[in-house]
Tab-separated table of C-alpha atoms in Angstrom:
chain	number	residue	atom	x	y	z
A	362	MET	CA	-34.961	-21.269	65.461
A	363	LYS	CA	-35.325	-20.326	61.802
A	364	ILE	CA	-35.147	-22.762	58.882
A	365	SER	CA	-36.056	-22.874	55.186
A	366	ILE	CA	-36.983	-26.182	53.615
A	367	GLU	CA	-38.518	-27.375	50.359
A	368	ARG	CA	-42.210	-28.277	50.683
A	369	GLY	CA	-41.873	-31.858	49.320
A	370	THR	CA	-39.035	-32.701	51.707
A	371	LEU	CA	-40.925	-31.196	54.640
A	372	LEU	CA	-44.161	-33.005	53.764
A	373	LYS	CA	-42.446	-36.404	53.616
A	374	ALA	CA	-40.768	-35.884	57.005
A	375	VAL	CA	-43.859	-34.494	58.752
A	376	ALA	CA	-46.147	-37.159	57.259
A	377	GLN	CA	-44.000	-39.960	58.688
A	378	ALA	CA	-43.902	-38.280	62.094
A	379	GLN	CA	-47.582	-37.402	62.355
A	380	SER	CA	-48.746	-40.929	61.497
A	381	VAL	CA	-47.245	-42.134	64.797
A	382	VAL	CA	-49.178	-39.526	66.788
A	383	GLU	CA	-52.409	-40.864	68.267
A	384	ARG	CA	-55.511	-38.872	67.307
A	385	ARG	CA	-56.974	-38.863	70.815
A	386	ASN	CA	-54.442	-37.806	73.393
A	387	THR	CA	-54.814	-37.119	77.085
A	388	ILE	CA	-51.246	-35.777	77.207
A	389	PRO	CA	-51.100	-32.639	75.010
A	390	ILE	CA	-47.353	-32.853	74.263
A	391	LEU	CA	-47.855	-36.283	72.609
A	392	ALA	CA	-49.955	-34.622	69.897
A	393	ASN	CA	-46.898	-32.563	68.960
A	394	VAL	CA	-43.869	-33.160	66.792
A	395	LEU	CA	-40.469	-32.086	68.123
A	396	ILE	CA	-38.570	-30.058	65.525
A	397	GLU	CA	-34.799	-29.765	66.099
A	398	ALA	CA	-32.614	-27.747	63.701
A	399	GLU	CA	-28.830	-27.900	63.708
A	400	GLY	CA	-26.037	-27.710	61.109
A	401	ASP	CA	-27.614	-28.221	57.714
A	402	GLN	CA	-30.418	-30.536	58.727
A	403	VAL	CA	-33.636	-30.588	60.699
A	404	GLN	CA	-35.064	-33.562	62.525
A	405	PHE	CA	-38.691	-34.313	63.330
A	406	ARG	CA	-39.471	-36.588	66.258
A	407	ALA	CA	-42.885	-37.970	67.249
A	408	THR	CA	-43.943	-40.606	69.755
A	409	ASP	CA	-46.951	-42.248	71.419
A	410	LEU	CA	-44.681	-43.568	74.237
A	411	ASP	CA	-44.634	-47.034	72.607
A	412	VAL	CA	-43.385	-46.123	69.139
A	413	GLU	CA	-40.996	-43.313	68.273
A	414	VAL	CA	-40.033	-42.084	64.820
A	415	VAL	CA	-37.202	-39.671	64.032
A	416	ASP	CA	-37.017	-38.259	60.511
A	417	LYS	CA	-34.023	-36.237	59.289
A	418	ALA	CA	-34.238	-33.845	56.347
A	419	PRO	CA	-31.805	-31.388	54.723
A	420	ALA	CA	-32.650	-27.704	55.320
A	421	GLN	CA	-31.110	-24.247	55.318
A	422	VAL	CA	-30.710	-23.513	59.023
A	423	GLU	CA	-30.388	-19.794	59.738
A	424	ARG	CA	-30.786	-20.168	63.507
A	425	ALA	CA	-30.421	-23.497	65.265
A	426	GLY	CA	-32.977	-24.381	67.928
A	427	ALA	CA	-35.933	-26.596	68.771
A	428	THR	CA	-39.655	-26.422	69.426
A	429	THR	CA	-42.755	-28.652	69.400
A	430	VAL	CA	-45.943	-28.023	67.421
A	431	ALA	CA	-49.206	-29.910	66.744
A	432	ALA	CA	-48.246	-32.647	64.275
A	433	THR	CA	-51.549	-33.015	62.415
A	434	THR	CA	-52.017	-29.247	62.006
A	435	LEU	CA	-48.513	-28.789	60.614
A	436	HIS	CA	-49.023	-31.763	58.289
A	437	GLU	CA	-52.332	-30.399	56.970
A	438	ILE	CA	-50.811	-26.950	56.346
A	439	VAL	CA	-47.790	-28.329	54.487
A	440	ARG	CA	-49.979	-30.729	52.484
A	441	LYS	CA	-52.122	-27.830	51.248
A	442	LEU	CA	-49.183	-25.636	50.235
A	443	PRO	CA	-48.346	-25.492	46.494
A	444	ASP	CA	-45.780	-27.920	45.055
A	445	GLY	CA	-42.195	-26.689	45.007
A	446	ALA	CA	-42.824	-23.913	47.539
A	447	LEU	CA	-40.000	-22.921	49.882
A	448	VAL	CA	-41.317	-23.089	53.445
A	449	THR	CA	-39.823	-21.007	56.240
A	450	LEU	CA	-40.355	-22.093	59.852
A	451	THR	CA	-39.554	-19.541	62.537
A	452	ALA	CA	-39.948	-20.354	66.239
A	453	ASP	CA	-40.465	-17.693	68.871
A	454	ASN	CA	-40.173	-19.709	72.065
A	455	ALA	CA	-40.751	-16.674	74.307
A	456	ALA	CA	-44.151	-16.052	72.701
A	457	GLY	CA	-44.864	-19.779	72.284
A	458	ARG	CA	-45.453	-19.484	68.540
A	459	LEU	CA	-44.169	-21.112	65.344
A	460	THR	CA	-44.578	-19.120	62.135
A	461	VAL	CA	-44.973	-21.053	58.890
A	462	GLU	CA	-44.441	-18.951	55.752
A	463	ALA	CA	-44.629	-19.983	52.102
A	464	GLY	CA	-45.223	-17.527	49.265
A	465	ARG	CA	-48.118	-15.354	50.348
A	466	SER	CA	-49.341	-17.766	53.028
A	467	ASN	CA	-48.566	-17.135	56.664
A	468	PHE	CA	-49.559	-19.282	59.640
A	469	SER	CA	-48.874	-18.836	63.327
A	470	LEU	CA	-49.153	-21.999	65.429
A	471	ALA	CA	-49.096	-22.512	69.195
A	472	THR	CA	-46.068	-24.415	70.495
A	473	LEU	CA	-45.201	-26.259	73.691
A	474	PRO	CA	-41.724	-26.198	75.298
A	475	LYS	CA	-39.334	-28.815	73.923
A	476	GLU	CA	-38.236	-29.750	77.466
A	477	ASP	CA	-41.648	-31.395	78.023
A	478	PHE	CA	-41.251	-33.728	75.059
A	479	PRO	CA	-40.645	-37.360	76.119
A	480	VAL	CA	-37.633	-38.923	74.410
A	481	MET	CA	-37.508	-42.693	74.397
A	482	ALA	CA	-34.743	-43.991	76.621
A	483	SER	CA	-31.909	-45.430	74.600
A	484	SER	CA	-31.182	-49.035	75.332
A	485	GLU	CA	-28.494	-51.571	74.605
A	486	TYR	CA	-29.371	-53.788	71.656
A	487	GLN	CA	-28.214	-57.401	71.817
A	488	SER	CA	-28.359	-57.936	68.104
A	489	ASN	CA	-27.554	-55.573	65.232
A	490	PHE	CA	-27.775	-56.556	61.582
A	491	SER	CA	-28.872	-55.151	58.265
A	492	ALA	CA	-31.351	-56.564	55.778
A	493	PRO	CA	-32.575	-55.417	52.360
A	494	ALA	CA	-35.856	-53.495	52.454
A	495	ALA	CA	-37.438	-55.944	49.989
A	496	VAL	CA	-36.743	-58.905	52.309
A	497	LEU	CA	-38.276	-57.216	55.368
A	498	ARG	CA	-41.208	-55.981	53.298
A	499	ARG	CA	-41.998	-59.527	52.186
A	500	LEU	CA	-41.673	-60.909	55.742
A	501	PHE	CA	-44.073	-58.388	57.253
A	502	ASP	CA	-46.466	-57.826	54.324
A	503	LYS	CA	-47.219	-61.510	53.940
A	504	SER	CA	-47.740	-62.148	57.654
A	505	LYS	CA	-49.500	-59.028	58.959
A	506	PHE	CA	-53.001	-59.964	57.723
A	507	ALA	CA	-53.126	-62.751	60.337
A	508	ILE	CA	-52.398	-60.454	63.320
A	509	SER	CA	-55.138	-60.778	65.949
A	510	THR	CA	-57.281	-57.771	66.865
A	511	GLU	CA	-58.421	-59.289	70.175
A	512	GLU	CA	-57.027	-57.112	72.940
A	513	THR	CA	-57.433	-59.913	75.496
A	514	ARG	CA	-54.868	-62.054	73.679
A	515	TYR	CA	-52.400	-59.170	73.534
A	516	TYR	CA	-49.457	-61.477	72.741
A	517	LEU	CA	-51.071	-62.176	69.328
A	518	ASN	CA	-51.415	-58.452	68.496
A	519	GLY	CA	-48.190	-58.424	66.509
A	520	VAL	CA	-45.771	-60.306	64.289
A	521	TYR	CA	-43.354	-62.693	66.007
A	522	MET	CA	-39.905	-62.102	64.472
A	523	HIS	CA	-37.293	-64.667	65.456
A	524	VAL	CA	-34.525	-66.978	64.315
A	525	ALA	CA	-35.758	-70.471	63.484
A	526	ASP	CA	-34.645	-73.715	61.860
A	527	GLY	CA	-35.750	-73.809	58.232
A	528	GLU	CA	-35.437	-76.487	55.555
A	529	THR	CA	-31.815	-75.626	54.794
A	530	GLY	CA	-30.540	-74.137	58.056
A	531	LYS	CA	-31.242	-71.096	60.196
A	532	VAL	CA	-33.752	-68.540	58.856
A	533	LEU	CA	-35.218	-65.205	59.891
A	534	ARG	CA	-38.886	-65.993	60.425
A	535	CYS	CA	-42.031	-63.906	60.899
A	536	VAL	CA	-45.201	-65.533	62.234
A	537	ALA	CA	-48.643	-64.088	62.935
A	538	THR	CA	-51.870	-65.801	63.964
A	539	ASP	CA	-55.271	-64.997	65.415
A	540	GLY	CA	-56.307	-68.557	66.161
A	541	HIS	CA	-58.295	-68.887	62.926
A	542	ARG	CA	-55.461	-68.470	60.439
A	543	LEU	CA	-51.692	-68.403	60.596
A	544	ALA	CA	-48.905	-67.099	58.364
A	545	ARG	CA	-45.293	-68.281	58.609
A	546	ILE	CA	-42.781	-66.529	56.358
A	547	ASP	CA	-39.051	-67.286	56.130
A	548	ALA	CA	-36.082	-65.386	54.705
A	549	ASP	CA	-32.347	-66.091	54.600
A	550	LEU	CA	-30.768	-65.207	57.935
A	551	PRO	CA	-28.818	-61.936	57.612
A	552	GLY	CA	-25.264	-61.934	58.953
A	553	GLY	CA	-25.138	-60.837	62.587
A	554	ALA	CA	-28.720	-61.905	63.376
A	555	GLU	CA	-27.825	-65.332	64.800
A	556	ASP	CA	-28.176	-64.247	68.449
A	557	MET	CA	-31.317	-62.173	67.966
A	558	PRO	CA	-33.896	-62.651	70.735
A	559	GLY	CA	-37.384	-63.475	69.440
A	560	VAL	CA	-39.642	-60.403	69.687
A	561	ILE	CA	-43.316	-59.650	69.014
A	562	VAL	CA	-43.448	-56.492	66.873
A	563	PRO	CA	-46.753	-54.652	67.574
A	564	ARG	CA	-49.311	-54.086	64.815
A	565	LYS	CA	-48.868	-50.300	64.779
A	566	THR	CA	-45.094	-50.661	64.409
A	567	VAL	CA	-45.565	-53.072	61.500
A	568	GLY	CA	-47.768	-50.459	59.802
A	569	GLU	CA	-45.228	-47.664	60.364
A	570	LEU	CA	-42.315	-49.855	59.291
A	571	ARG	CA	-43.967	-50.427	55.917
A	572	LYS	CA	-43.289	-46.772	55.038
A	573	LEU	CA	-39.540	-47.298	55.452
A	574	LEU	CA	-39.488	-50.223	53.054
A	575	GLU	CA	-40.611	-48.692	49.741
A	576	ASP	CA	-37.143	-48.567	48.167
A	577	ASP	CA	-35.952	-52.051	47.115
A	578	ASP	CA	-32.263	-51.113	47.104
A	579	MET	CA	-32.293	-49.700	50.638
A	580	GLN	CA	-30.485	-51.564	53.415
A	581	ILE	CA	-32.354	-51.379	56.711
A	582	ALA	CA	-30.329	-51.444	59.931
A	583	VAL	CA	-32.200	-53.607	62.449
A	584	SER	CA	-31.422	-53.614	66.178
A	585	VAL	CA	-33.199	-55.923	68.608
A	586	SER	CA	-33.235	-56.262	72.388
A	587	GLU	CA	-35.599	-58.103	74.756
A	588	THR	CA	-37.751	-54.971	75.137
A	589	LYS	CA	-37.220	-52.865	72.015
A	590	VAL	CA	-36.731	-53.113	68.296
A	591	ARG	CA	-35.301	-50.443	66.000
A	592	PHE	CA	-35.388	-50.146	62.206
A	593	ALA	CA	-33.289	-47.418	60.596
A	594	THR	CA	-32.607	-46.018	57.136
A	595	PRO	CA	-30.130	-43.137	56.651
A	596	ASP	CA	-33.027	-40.657	57.090
A	597	ILE	CA	-35.584	-42.351	59.328
A	598	THR	CA	-35.251	-44.228	62.615
A	599	LEU	CA	-38.248	-46.145	63.965
A	600	THR	CA	-37.941	-47.404	67.543
A	601	SER	CA	-40.653	-49.430	69.225
A	602	LYS	CA	-41.318	-51.305	72.418
A	603	VAL	CA	-42.117	-54.949	71.765
A	604	ILE	CA	-45.125	-56.790	73.157
A	605	ASP	CA	-44.290	-58.184	76.570
A	606	GLY	CA	-45.618	-61.709	76.322
A	607	THR	CA	-44.834	-65.196	75.092
A	608	PHE	CA	-45.854	-66.136	71.574
A	609	PRO	CA	-47.497	-69.589	71.529
A	610	ASP	CA	-45.777	-72.616	70.029
A	611	TYR	CA	-47.122	-72.188	66.498
A	612	SER	CA	-45.393	-75.299	65.109
A	613	ARG	CA	-48.009	-77.500	66.793
A	614	VAL	CA	-50.734	-75.867	64.668
A	615	ILE	CA	-49.048	-76.412	61.307
A	616	PRO	CA	-50.337	-79.726	59.916
A	617	GLN	CA	-47.557	-82.104	58.835
A	618	ASN	CA	-49.469	-84.992	57.303
A	619	ASN	CA	-52.125	-83.405	55.131
A	620	THR	CA	-52.024	-85.548	51.988
A	621	ARG	CA	-54.895	-84.352	49.788
A	622	ARG	CA	-53.310	-81.892	47.399
A	623	MET	CA	-55.178	-79.324	45.335
A	624	GLU	CA	-53.404	-76.929	42.983
A	625	VAL	CA	-55.301	-73.940	41.615
A	626	ASP	CA	-54.568	-70.655	39.867
A	627	ALA	CA	-54.460	-68.232	42.822
A	628	ALA	CA	-55.928	-65.209	41.005
A	629	ASP	CA	-58.825	-67.199	39.513
A	630	PHE	CA	-59.504	-68.811	42.889
A	631	ALA	CA	-59.566	-65.451	44.731
A	632	LYS	CA	-61.929	-63.913	42.151
A	633	ALA	CA	-64.261	-66.915	42.270
A	634	VAL	CA	-64.405	-66.861	46.089
A	635	ASP	CA	-65.105	-63.126	45.968
A	636	ARG	CA	-67.924	-63.604	43.469
A	637	VAL	CA	-69.756	-66.372	45.330
A	638	ALA	CA	-69.307	-64.579	48.680
A	639	THR	CA	-71.232	-61.592	47.300
A	640	VAL	CA	-74.594	-63.191	48.114
A	641	SER	CA	-73.725	-63.959	51.729
A	642	SER	CA	-75.269	-61.456	54.115
A	643	GLU	CA	-72.247	-61.099	56.383
A	644	ARG	CA	-68.613	-61.422	55.441
A	645	SER	CA	-68.230	-64.209	57.968
A	646	ARG	CA	-70.539	-66.513	56.017
A	647	ALA	CA	-68.940	-69.780	55.039
A	648	VAL	CA	-67.965	-70.701	51.506
A	649	LYS	CA	-68.299	-74.408	50.831
A	650	MET	CA	-65.643	-76.140	48.744
A	651	GLN	CA	-66.573	-79.440	47.087
A	652	LEU	CA	-63.589	-81.229	45.637
A	653	ASP	CA	-63.755	-84.015	43.100
A	654	GLN	CA	-61.432	-85.311	40.417
A	655	ASP	CA	-59.777	-82.150	38.945
A	656	ARG	CA	-62.824	-80.081	39.765
A	657	LEU	CA	-63.718	-77.625	42.539
A	658	VAL	CA	-67.199	-76.269	43.182
A	659	LEU	CA	-67.420	-73.172	45.375
A	660	SER	CA	-70.856	-72.493	46.810
A	661	VAL	CA	-72.584	-70.173	49.258
A	662	ASN	CA	-76.089	-70.716	50.547
A	663	ALA	CA	-77.526	-67.764	52.447
A	664	PRO	CA	-81.200	-68.463	53.266
A	665	ASP	CA	-82.077	-64.774	53.578
A	666	SER	CA	-80.358	-63.483	50.427
A	667	GLY	CA	-79.845	-66.291	47.954
A	668	ALA	CA	-77.319	-68.821	46.744
A	669	ALA	CA	-74.281	-68.870	44.448
A	670	GLU	CA	-72.116	-71.531	42.888
A	671	GLU	CA	-69.030	-71.495	40.685
A	672	GLU	CA	-66.938	-74.287	39.234
A	673	LEU	CA	-63.154	-74.146	38.777
A	674	ALA	CA	-60.715	-76.472	37.064
A	675	VAL	CA	-58.068	-77.573	39.559
A	676	ALA	CA	-55.416	-80.263	39.842
A	677	TYR	CA	-56.818	-82.702	42.419
A	678	ASP	CA	-56.494	-86.468	42.418
A	679	ASP	CA	-57.918	-87.823	45.637
A	680	GLU	CA	-61.212	-88.877	47.141
A	681	ARG	CA	-64.170	-86.511	47.289
A	682	LEU	CA	-64.027	-83.807	49.972
A	683	GLU	CA	-66.414	-81.158	51.284
A	684	ILE	CA	-65.004	-78.425	53.487
A	685	GLY	CA	-66.132	-74.928	54.514
A	686	PHE	CA	-64.140	-71.754	55.139
A	687	ASN	CA	-64.711	-68.157	56.114
A	688	ALA	CA	-64.730	-66.303	52.768
A	689	LYS	CA	-62.656	-63.408	54.134
A	690	TYR	CA	-59.890	-65.726	55.347
A	691	LEU	CA	-59.727	-67.543	52.002
A	692	LEU	CA	-59.506	-64.249	50.133
A	693	GLU	CA	-56.758	-62.900	52.369
A	694	ILE	CA	-54.678	-66.034	52.050
A	695	ALA	CA	-55.162	-66.327	48.271
A	696	SER	CA	-54.152	-62.687	47.815
A	697	GLN	CA	-50.732	-63.397	49.393
A	698	VAL	CA	-49.693	-65.617	46.491
A	699	ASP	CA	-47.124	-63.945	44.210
A	700	ARG	CA	-46.741	-66.879	41.869
A	701	GLU	CA	-49.462	-68.254	39.661
A	702	ASN	CA	-50.473	-71.314	41.620
A	703	ALA	CA	-51.629	-71.879	45.171
A	704	VAL	CA	-51.257	-75.368	46.610
A	705	PHE	CA	-53.775	-76.406	49.268
A	706	MET	CA	-53.131	-79.462	51.412
A	707	PHE	CA	-56.251	-80.907	53.070
A	708	ASN	CA	-56.748	-83.714	55.570
A	709	SER	CA	-60.443	-83.818	56.427
A	710	SER	CA	-63.310	-81.341	56.699
A	711	GLY	CA	-62.577	-80.743	60.397
A	712	ASP	CA	-58.787	-80.329	60.262
A	713	PRO	CA	-56.681	-77.232	59.564
A	714	THR	CA	-55.737	-76.733	55.916
A	715	LEU	CA	-52.268	-75.767	54.773
A	716	MET	CA	-51.547	-73.493	51.818
A	717	ARG	CA	-48.298	-72.560	50.131
A	718	GLU	CA	-47.172	-70.984	46.879
A	719	GLY	CA	-46.263	-73.713	44.428
A	720	ASN	CA	-43.415	-75.718	45.964
A	721	ASP	CA	-42.102	-72.747	47.916
A	722	GLN	CA	-41.629	-73.776	51.558
A	723	SER	CA	-40.636	-70.279	52.712
A	724	ALA	CA	-44.239	-69.051	52.914
A	725	VAL	CA	-46.752	-71.308	54.655
A	726	TYR	CA	-50.321	-70.452	55.607
A	727	VAL	CA	-52.789	-72.353	57.758
A	728	VAL	CA	-56.519	-71.740	57.888
A	729	MET	CA	-59.114	-73.374	60.136
A	730	PRO	CA	-62.252	-74.737	58.467
A	731	MET	CA	-65.854	-73.817	59.392
A	732	ARG	CA	-68.857	-76.082	59.696
A	733	VAL	CA	-71.206	-75.789	56.715
């Protein structure tokens, strides 16, 4: 195999591939990226057996062929090469070496036979549709902060993507929760997605998918089966196993009759919470919210480090309320708001609180209070 490829193109392809590779591997071949050259393009494939990414890039192919080489090493080399350099990759499979040449630099890397590289079994997808990158980016970006990190509740370690009944008909919905907070985001149902089975997309896949969604005008081809999900652009295909478990019935957690309504400027609220939380010794320390007529007082009292208090003007016309929250959760939820105002709906100091952006029903957040 012998190919020449521009450094920027190569870096983009290798970077996407190497981010899937796990740092600590017991199986040596999984630390490698499979490079396959044919026609006028080269493809880079990497996997951790749960997630697989295939990245295609244009190249001058002098000799077709394939080999596998350590993904992180190749990425580091290409990253350190000068901008605009033409990189030549030459594989000598008999000697088990890949030569990387650019300008006056020359590297020789150990390779492993391509036959040992595990390729994810192709499967039949029950549902195939396409959605704009911006729509998918919103669905996953706004929900991923609530993904649980508890390994014991593995079925919460991802975003539940499914078809649901929204205000005006069927919607494509993403939900994530860790038991303390919940995010539920809706988008118009793309054509062809009606029969999609509900799947839990793992956290790592959500992180990798984000890199496919930078370009607003891009259409992403989505394929879903009971066991796998695939997202594809013309250049990159990301295939992942889904979490094998049942996502809990989240609708029971979303409060329906919270009547106490507070409207506040989201950016001001987030900054104020951040400021008062500075004195708390751990991030988990509660922030107390005292609500009165059109006035909110945020306070933190940490016996070992001090106390803080800040007052905000809000729109609130109900009886007095005191309620406590984890500062980190409040910050994360407030930072999701794209519009100016966040609307909080309270019931009592012991009940879950609902938040949405203005009157927008397509993004709903729930956060559990803390005792203060």
